[in-house]
PDB file of C-alpha atoms in Angstrom:
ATOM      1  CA  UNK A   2       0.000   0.000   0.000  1.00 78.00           C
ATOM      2  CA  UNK A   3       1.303   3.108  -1.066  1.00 86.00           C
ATOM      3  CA  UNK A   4       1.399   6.176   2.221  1.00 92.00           C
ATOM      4  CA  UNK A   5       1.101   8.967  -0.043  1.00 94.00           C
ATOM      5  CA  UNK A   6      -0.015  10.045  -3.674  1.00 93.00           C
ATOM      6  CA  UNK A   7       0.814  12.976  -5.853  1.00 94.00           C
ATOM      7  CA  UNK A   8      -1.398  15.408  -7.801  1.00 91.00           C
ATOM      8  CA  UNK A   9       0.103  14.057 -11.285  1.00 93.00           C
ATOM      9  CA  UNK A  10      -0.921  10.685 -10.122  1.00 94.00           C
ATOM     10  CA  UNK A  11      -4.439  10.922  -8.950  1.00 92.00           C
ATOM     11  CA  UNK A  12      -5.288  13.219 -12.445  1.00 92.00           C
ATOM     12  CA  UNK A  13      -4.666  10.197 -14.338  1.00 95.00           C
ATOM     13  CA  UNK A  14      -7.151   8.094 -12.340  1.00 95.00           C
ATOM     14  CA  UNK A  15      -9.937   7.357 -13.278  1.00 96.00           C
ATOM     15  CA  UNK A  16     -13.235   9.689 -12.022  1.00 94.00           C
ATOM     16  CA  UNK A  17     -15.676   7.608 -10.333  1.00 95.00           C
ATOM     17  CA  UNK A  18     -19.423   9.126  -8.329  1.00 96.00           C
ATOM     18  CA  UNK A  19     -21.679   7.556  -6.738  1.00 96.00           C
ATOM     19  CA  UNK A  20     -24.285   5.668  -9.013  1.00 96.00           C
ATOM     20  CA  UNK A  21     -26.933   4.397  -6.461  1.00 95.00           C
ATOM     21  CA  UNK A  22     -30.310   5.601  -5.946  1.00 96.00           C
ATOM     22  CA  UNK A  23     -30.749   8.753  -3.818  1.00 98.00           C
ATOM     23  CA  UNK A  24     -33.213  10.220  -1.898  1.00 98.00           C
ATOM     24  CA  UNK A  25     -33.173  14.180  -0.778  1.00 98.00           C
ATOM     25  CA  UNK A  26     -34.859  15.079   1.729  1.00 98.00           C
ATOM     26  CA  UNK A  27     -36.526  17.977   2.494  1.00 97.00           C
ATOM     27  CA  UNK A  28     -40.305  16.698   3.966  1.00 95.00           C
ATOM     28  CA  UNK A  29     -40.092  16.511   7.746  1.00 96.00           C
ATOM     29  CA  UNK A  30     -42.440  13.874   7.918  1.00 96.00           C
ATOM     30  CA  UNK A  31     -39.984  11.528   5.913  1.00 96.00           C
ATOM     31  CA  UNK A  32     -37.594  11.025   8.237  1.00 98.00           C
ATOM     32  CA  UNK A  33     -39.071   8.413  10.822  1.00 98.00           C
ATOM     33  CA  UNK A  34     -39.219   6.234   7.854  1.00 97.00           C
ATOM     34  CA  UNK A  35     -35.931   6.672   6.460  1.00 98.00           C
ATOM     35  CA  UNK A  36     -34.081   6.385  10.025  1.00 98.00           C
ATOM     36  CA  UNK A  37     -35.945   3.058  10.327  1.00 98.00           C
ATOM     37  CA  UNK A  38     -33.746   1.706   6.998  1.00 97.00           C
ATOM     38  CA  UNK A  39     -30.843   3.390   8.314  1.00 98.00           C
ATOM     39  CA  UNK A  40     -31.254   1.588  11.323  1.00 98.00           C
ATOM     40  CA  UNK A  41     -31.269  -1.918   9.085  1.00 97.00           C
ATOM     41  CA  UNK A  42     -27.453  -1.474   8.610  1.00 97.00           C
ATOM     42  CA  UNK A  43     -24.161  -1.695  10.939  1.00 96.00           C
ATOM     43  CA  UNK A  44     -22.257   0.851   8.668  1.00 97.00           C
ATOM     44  CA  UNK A  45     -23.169   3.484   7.228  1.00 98.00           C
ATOM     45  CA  UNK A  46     -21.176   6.169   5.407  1.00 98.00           C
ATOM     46  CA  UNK A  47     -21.375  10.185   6.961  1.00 98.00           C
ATOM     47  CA  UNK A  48     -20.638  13.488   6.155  1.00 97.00           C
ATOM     48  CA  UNK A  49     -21.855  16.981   5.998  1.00 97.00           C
ATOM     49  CA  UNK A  50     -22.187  20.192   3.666  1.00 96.00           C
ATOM     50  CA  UNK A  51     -22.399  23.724   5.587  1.00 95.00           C
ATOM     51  CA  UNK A  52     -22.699  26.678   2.684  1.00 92.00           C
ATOM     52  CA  UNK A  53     -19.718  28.600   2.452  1.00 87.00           C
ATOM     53  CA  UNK A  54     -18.731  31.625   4.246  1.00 76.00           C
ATOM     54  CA  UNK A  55     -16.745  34.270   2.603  1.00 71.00           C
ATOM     55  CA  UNK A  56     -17.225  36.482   5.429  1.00 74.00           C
ATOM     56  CA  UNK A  57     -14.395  36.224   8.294  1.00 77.00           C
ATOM     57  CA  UNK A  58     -16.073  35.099  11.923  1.00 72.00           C
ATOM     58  CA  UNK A  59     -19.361  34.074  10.272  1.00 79.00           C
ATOM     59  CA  UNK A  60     -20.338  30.719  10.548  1.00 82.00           C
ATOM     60  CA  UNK A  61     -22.882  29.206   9.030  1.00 91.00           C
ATOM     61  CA  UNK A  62     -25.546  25.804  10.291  1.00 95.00           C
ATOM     62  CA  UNK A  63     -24.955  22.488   8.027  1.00 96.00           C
ATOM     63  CA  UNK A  64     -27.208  22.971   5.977  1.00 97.00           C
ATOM     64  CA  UNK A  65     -26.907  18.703   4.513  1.00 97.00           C
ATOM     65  CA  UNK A  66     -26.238  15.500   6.762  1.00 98.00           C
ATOM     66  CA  UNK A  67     -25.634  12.591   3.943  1.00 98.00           C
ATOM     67  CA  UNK A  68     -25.318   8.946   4.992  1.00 98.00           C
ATOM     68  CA  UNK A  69     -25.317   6.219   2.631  1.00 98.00           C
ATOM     69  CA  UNK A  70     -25.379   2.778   2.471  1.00 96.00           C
ATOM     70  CA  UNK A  71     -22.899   0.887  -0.590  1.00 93.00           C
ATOM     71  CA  UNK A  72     -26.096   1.197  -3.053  1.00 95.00           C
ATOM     72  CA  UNK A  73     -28.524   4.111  -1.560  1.00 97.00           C
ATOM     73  CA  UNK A  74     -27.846   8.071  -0.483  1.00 98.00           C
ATOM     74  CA  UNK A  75     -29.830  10.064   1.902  1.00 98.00           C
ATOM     75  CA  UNK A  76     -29.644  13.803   1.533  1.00 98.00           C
ATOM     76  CA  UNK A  77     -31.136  15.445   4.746  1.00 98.00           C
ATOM     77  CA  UNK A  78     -31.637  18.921   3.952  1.00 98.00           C
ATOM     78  CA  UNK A  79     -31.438  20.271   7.579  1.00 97.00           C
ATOM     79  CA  UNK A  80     -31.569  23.996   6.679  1.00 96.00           C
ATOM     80  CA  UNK A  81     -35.476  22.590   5.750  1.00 96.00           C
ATOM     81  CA  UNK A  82     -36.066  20.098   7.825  1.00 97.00           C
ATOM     82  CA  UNK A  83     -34.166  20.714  11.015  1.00 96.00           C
ATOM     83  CA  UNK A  84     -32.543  18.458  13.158  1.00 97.00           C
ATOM     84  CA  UNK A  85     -34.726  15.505  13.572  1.00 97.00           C
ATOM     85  CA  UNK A  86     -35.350  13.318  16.740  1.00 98.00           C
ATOM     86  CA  UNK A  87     -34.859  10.230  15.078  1.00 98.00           C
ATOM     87  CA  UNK A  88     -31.814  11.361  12.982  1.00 98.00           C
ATOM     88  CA  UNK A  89     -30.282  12.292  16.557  1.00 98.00           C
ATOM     89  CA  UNK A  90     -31.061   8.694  17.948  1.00 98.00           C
ATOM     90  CA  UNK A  91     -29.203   7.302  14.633  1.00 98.00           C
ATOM     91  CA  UNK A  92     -26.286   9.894  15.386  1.00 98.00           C
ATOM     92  CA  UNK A  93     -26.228   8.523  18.822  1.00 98.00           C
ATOM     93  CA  UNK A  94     -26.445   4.629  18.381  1.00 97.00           C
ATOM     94  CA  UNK A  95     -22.949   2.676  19.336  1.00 96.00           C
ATOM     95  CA  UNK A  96     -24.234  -0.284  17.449  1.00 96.00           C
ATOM     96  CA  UNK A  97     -23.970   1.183  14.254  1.00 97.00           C
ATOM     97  CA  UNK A  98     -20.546   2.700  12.962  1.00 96.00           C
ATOM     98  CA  UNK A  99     -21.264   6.017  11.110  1.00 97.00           C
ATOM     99  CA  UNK A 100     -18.097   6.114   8.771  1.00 97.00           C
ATOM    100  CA  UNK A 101     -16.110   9.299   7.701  1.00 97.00           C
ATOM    101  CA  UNK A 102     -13.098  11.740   6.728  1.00 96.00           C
ATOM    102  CA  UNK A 103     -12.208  14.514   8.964  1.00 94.00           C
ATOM    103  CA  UNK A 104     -15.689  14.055  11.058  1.00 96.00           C
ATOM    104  CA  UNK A 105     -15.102  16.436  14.079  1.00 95.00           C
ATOM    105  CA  UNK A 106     -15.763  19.727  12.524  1.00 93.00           C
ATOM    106  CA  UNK A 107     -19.051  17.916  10.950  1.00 96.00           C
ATOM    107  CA  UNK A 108     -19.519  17.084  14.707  1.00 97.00           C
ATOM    108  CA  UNK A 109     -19.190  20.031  15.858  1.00 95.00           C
ATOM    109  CA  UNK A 110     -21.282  21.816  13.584  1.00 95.00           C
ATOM    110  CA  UNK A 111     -24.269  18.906  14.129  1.00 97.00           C
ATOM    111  CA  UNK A 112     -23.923  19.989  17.997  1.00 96.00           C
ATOM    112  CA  UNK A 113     -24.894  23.904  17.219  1.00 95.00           C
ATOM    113  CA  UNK A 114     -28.068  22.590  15.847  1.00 96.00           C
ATOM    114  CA  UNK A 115     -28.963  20.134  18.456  1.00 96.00           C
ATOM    115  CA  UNK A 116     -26.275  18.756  21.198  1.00 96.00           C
ATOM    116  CA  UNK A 117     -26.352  15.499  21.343  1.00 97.00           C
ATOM    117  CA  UNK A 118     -23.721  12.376  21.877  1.00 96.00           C
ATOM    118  CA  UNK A 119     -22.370  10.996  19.124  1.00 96.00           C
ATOM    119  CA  UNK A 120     -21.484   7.183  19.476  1.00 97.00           C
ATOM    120  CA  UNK A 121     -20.137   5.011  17.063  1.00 97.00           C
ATOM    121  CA  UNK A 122     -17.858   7.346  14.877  1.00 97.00           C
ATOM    122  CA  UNK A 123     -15.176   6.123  13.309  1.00 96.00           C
ATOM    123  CA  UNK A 124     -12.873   8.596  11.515  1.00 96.00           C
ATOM    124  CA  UNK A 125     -10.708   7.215   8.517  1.00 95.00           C
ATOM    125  CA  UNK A 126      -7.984   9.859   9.106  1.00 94.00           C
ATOM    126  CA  UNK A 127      -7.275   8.020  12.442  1.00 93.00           C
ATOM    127  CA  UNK A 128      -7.644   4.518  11.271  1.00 92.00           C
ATOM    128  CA  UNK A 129      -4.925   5.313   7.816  1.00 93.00           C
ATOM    129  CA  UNK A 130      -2.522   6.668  10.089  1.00 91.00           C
ATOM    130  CA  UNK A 131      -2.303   3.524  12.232  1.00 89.00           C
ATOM    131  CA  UNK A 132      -1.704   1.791   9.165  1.00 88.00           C
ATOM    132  CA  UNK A 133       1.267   3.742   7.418  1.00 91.00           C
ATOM    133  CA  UNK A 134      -1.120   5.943   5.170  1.00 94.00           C
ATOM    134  CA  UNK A 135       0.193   9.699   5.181  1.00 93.00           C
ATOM    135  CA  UNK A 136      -2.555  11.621   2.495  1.00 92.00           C
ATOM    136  CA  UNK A 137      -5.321  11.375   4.741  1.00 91.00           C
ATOM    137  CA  UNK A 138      -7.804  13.749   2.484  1.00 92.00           C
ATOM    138  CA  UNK A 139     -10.911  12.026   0.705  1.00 92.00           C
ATOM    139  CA  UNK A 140      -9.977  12.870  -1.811  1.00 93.00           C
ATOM    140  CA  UNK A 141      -6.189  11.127  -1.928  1.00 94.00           C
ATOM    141  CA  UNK A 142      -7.450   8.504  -0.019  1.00 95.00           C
ATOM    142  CA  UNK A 143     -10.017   7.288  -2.582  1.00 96.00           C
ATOM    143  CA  UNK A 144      -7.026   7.298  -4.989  1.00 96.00           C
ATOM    144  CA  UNK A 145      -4.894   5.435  -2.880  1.00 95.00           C
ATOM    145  CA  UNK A 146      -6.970   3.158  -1.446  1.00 95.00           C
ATOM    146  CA  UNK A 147      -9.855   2.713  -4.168  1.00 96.00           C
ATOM    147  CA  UNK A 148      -7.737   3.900  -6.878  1.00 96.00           C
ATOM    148  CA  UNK A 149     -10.330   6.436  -8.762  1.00 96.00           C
ATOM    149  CA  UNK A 150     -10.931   9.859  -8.025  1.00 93.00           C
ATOM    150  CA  UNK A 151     -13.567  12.201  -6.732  1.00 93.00           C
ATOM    151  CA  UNK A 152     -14.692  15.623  -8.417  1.00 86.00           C
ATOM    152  CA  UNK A 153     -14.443  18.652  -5.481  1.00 78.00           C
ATOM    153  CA  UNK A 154     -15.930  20.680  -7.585  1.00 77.00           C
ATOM    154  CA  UNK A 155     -19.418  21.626  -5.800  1.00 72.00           C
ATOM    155  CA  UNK A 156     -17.927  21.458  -1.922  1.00 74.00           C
ATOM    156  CA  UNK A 157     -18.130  25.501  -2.368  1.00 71.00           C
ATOM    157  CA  UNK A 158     -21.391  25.735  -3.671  1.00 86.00           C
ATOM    158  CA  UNK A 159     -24.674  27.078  -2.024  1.00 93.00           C
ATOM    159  CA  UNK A 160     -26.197  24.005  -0.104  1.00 95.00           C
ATOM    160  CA  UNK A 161     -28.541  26.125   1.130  1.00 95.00           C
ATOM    161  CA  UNK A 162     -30.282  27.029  -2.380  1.00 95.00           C
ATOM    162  CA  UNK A 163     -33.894  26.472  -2.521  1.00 95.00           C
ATOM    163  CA  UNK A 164     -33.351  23.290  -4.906  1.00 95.00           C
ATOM    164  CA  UNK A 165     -29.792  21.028  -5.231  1.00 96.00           C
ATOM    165  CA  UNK A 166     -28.625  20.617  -8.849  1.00 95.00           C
ATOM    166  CA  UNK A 167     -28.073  17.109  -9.973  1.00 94.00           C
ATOM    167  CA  UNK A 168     -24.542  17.620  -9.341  1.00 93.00           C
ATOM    168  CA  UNK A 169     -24.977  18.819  -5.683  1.00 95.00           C
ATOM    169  CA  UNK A 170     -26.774  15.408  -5.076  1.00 96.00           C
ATOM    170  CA  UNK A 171     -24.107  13.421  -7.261  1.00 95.00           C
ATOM    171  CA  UNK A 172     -21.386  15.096  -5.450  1.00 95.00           C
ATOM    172  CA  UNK A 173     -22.713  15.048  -1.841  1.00 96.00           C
ATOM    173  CA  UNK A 174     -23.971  11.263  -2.014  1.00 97.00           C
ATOM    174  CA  UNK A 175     -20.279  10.304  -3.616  1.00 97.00           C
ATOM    175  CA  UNK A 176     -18.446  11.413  -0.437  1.00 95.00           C
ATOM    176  CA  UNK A 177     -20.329   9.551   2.121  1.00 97.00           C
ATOM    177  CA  UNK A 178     -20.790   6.790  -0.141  1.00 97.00           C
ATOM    178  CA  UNK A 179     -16.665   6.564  -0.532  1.00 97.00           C
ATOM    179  CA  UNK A 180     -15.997   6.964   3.138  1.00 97.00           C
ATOM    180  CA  UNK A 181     -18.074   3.364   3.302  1.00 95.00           C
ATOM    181  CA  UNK A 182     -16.039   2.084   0.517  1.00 96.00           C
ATOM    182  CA  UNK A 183     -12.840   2.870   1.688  1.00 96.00           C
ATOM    183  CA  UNK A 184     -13.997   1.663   5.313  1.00 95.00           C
ATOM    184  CA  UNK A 185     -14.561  -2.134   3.416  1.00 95.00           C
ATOM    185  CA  UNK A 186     -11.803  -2.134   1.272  1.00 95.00           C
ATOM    186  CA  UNK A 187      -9.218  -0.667   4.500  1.00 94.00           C
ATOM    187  CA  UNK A 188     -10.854  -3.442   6.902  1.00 92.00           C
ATOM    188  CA  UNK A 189     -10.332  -6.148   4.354  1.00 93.00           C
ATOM    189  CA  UNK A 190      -6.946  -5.464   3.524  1.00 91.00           C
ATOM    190  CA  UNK A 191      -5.811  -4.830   7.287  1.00 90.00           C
ATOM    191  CA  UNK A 192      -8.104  -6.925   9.016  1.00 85.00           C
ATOM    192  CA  UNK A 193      -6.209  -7.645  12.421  1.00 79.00           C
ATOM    193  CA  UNK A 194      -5.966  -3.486  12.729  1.00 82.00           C
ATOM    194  CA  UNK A 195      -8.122  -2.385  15.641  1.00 81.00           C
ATOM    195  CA  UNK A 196     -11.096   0.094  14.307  1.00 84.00           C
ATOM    196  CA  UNK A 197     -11.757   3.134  16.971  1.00 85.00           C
ATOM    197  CA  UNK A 198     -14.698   4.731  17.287  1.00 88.00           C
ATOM    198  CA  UNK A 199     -14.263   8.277  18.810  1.00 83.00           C
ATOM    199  CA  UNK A 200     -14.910   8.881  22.001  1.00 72.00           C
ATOM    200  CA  UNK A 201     -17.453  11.791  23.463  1.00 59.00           C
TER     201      UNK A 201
END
C-alpha cells in the first residue's frame, strides 16, 4: 500500500461518483421512515455540507447530513427540515458505525443545531494513520486506497439554495458513499488493525 499520492498521479485516475439511488430530503415527515432503513445497517457512510462563508467570523448551520449505504444516499436537507429526533437517535447509536473523513468539525457543527452524543464514529484519518497511510484527504485517499478519483468541484457551492442541482446530489452522495467504501476495502486489507470509534 502506497502512504502517499501525488497530484500528477491521482489526475490520471480514473473519475468515479456515486451511481446508487438517492433520496433528498426535504419533507419533515420523511424522516421516521428513512431512520428506520438506516437503522437496518451496521455501517453506514457520513458526512456533511455547511454553505460557504466568505465572510471572516461568520459561521454558518450544516445545511446537509448525507449517509449512505454501498447502493442508496440520503440527503437530509437540515436547513429545511431541522434536526430531527430520530436522525439524533441514529447519530447517537454505538451499534452502528457512522463512517467518515475529517468528522469532528461535521460534529461540531451537528452539535450547534442540536447537542447530542455521538457514538459510534469512526474517523478514517485516524484509522490510515495507524496503518502507514500519510494523504489522509478524501480525496487522496479514494485514490490510494480505491484507486479512482472524486470531483471537489461543488464542496463551495450554495447548499442552502432552494433546490440542489443534480450535481450537488451526485457530489454530496459520492463522499459519504466513498468513506463506506474505503472503510470495506481498508478493513479487508488490514483486518487484524483495531477500528476506533471516537470517544465523546
Amino acid at each position: 500500500m502506497q502512504k502517499t499520492i501525488s497530484k500528477e498521479a491521482l489526475s490520471e485516475l480514473p473519475l468515479q461518483h456515486f451511481e446508487g439511488d438517492v433520496v433528498v430530503v426535504e419533507d419533515e415527515s420523511k424522516i421516521e421512515e428513512l431512520v428506520r432503513e438506516l437503522e437496518q445497517h451496521s455501517v453506514i457512510g457520513f458526512d456533511t455540507e455547511t454553505k460557504p462563508s466568505f465572510q471572516k467570523g461568520k459561521v454558518n448551520k450544516v445545511a446537509l447530513l448525507q449517509l449512505a449505504t454501498s447502493d442508496q444516499g440520503y440527503l437530509f436537507r437540515m436547513n429545511k427540515t431541522g434536526f430531527h429526533p430520530a436522525l439524533v437517535r441514529l447519530l447517537e447509536n454505538q451499534d452502528i458505525a457512522k463512517i467518515g473523513v475529517g468528522i469532528r468539525d461535521d460534529l461540531r457543527g451537528l452539535n450547534r443545531l442540536v447537542p447530542f452524543k455521538h457514538a459510534g464514529f469512526v474517523e478514517l484519518q485516524d484509522y490510515v494513520k495507524q496503518v502507514g497511510i500519510e494523504d489522509t484527504s478524501l480525496r487522496k485517499l479514494a485514490g490510494l486506497v480505491l484507486h479512482f478519483r472524486v470531483s471537489k468541484r461543488q464542496r463551495l457551492s450554495n447548499w442552502e439554495a432552494p433546490h440542489l442541482t443534480p450535481s450537488q446530489v451526485i457530489y454530496a452522495a459520492t463522499d459519504a458513499w466513498v468513506a463506506i467504501e474505503l472503510y470495506k476495502k481498508l478493513t479487508a486489507l488490514f483486518p487484524k488493525e483495531e477500528v476506533q470509534t471516537l470517544s465523546i
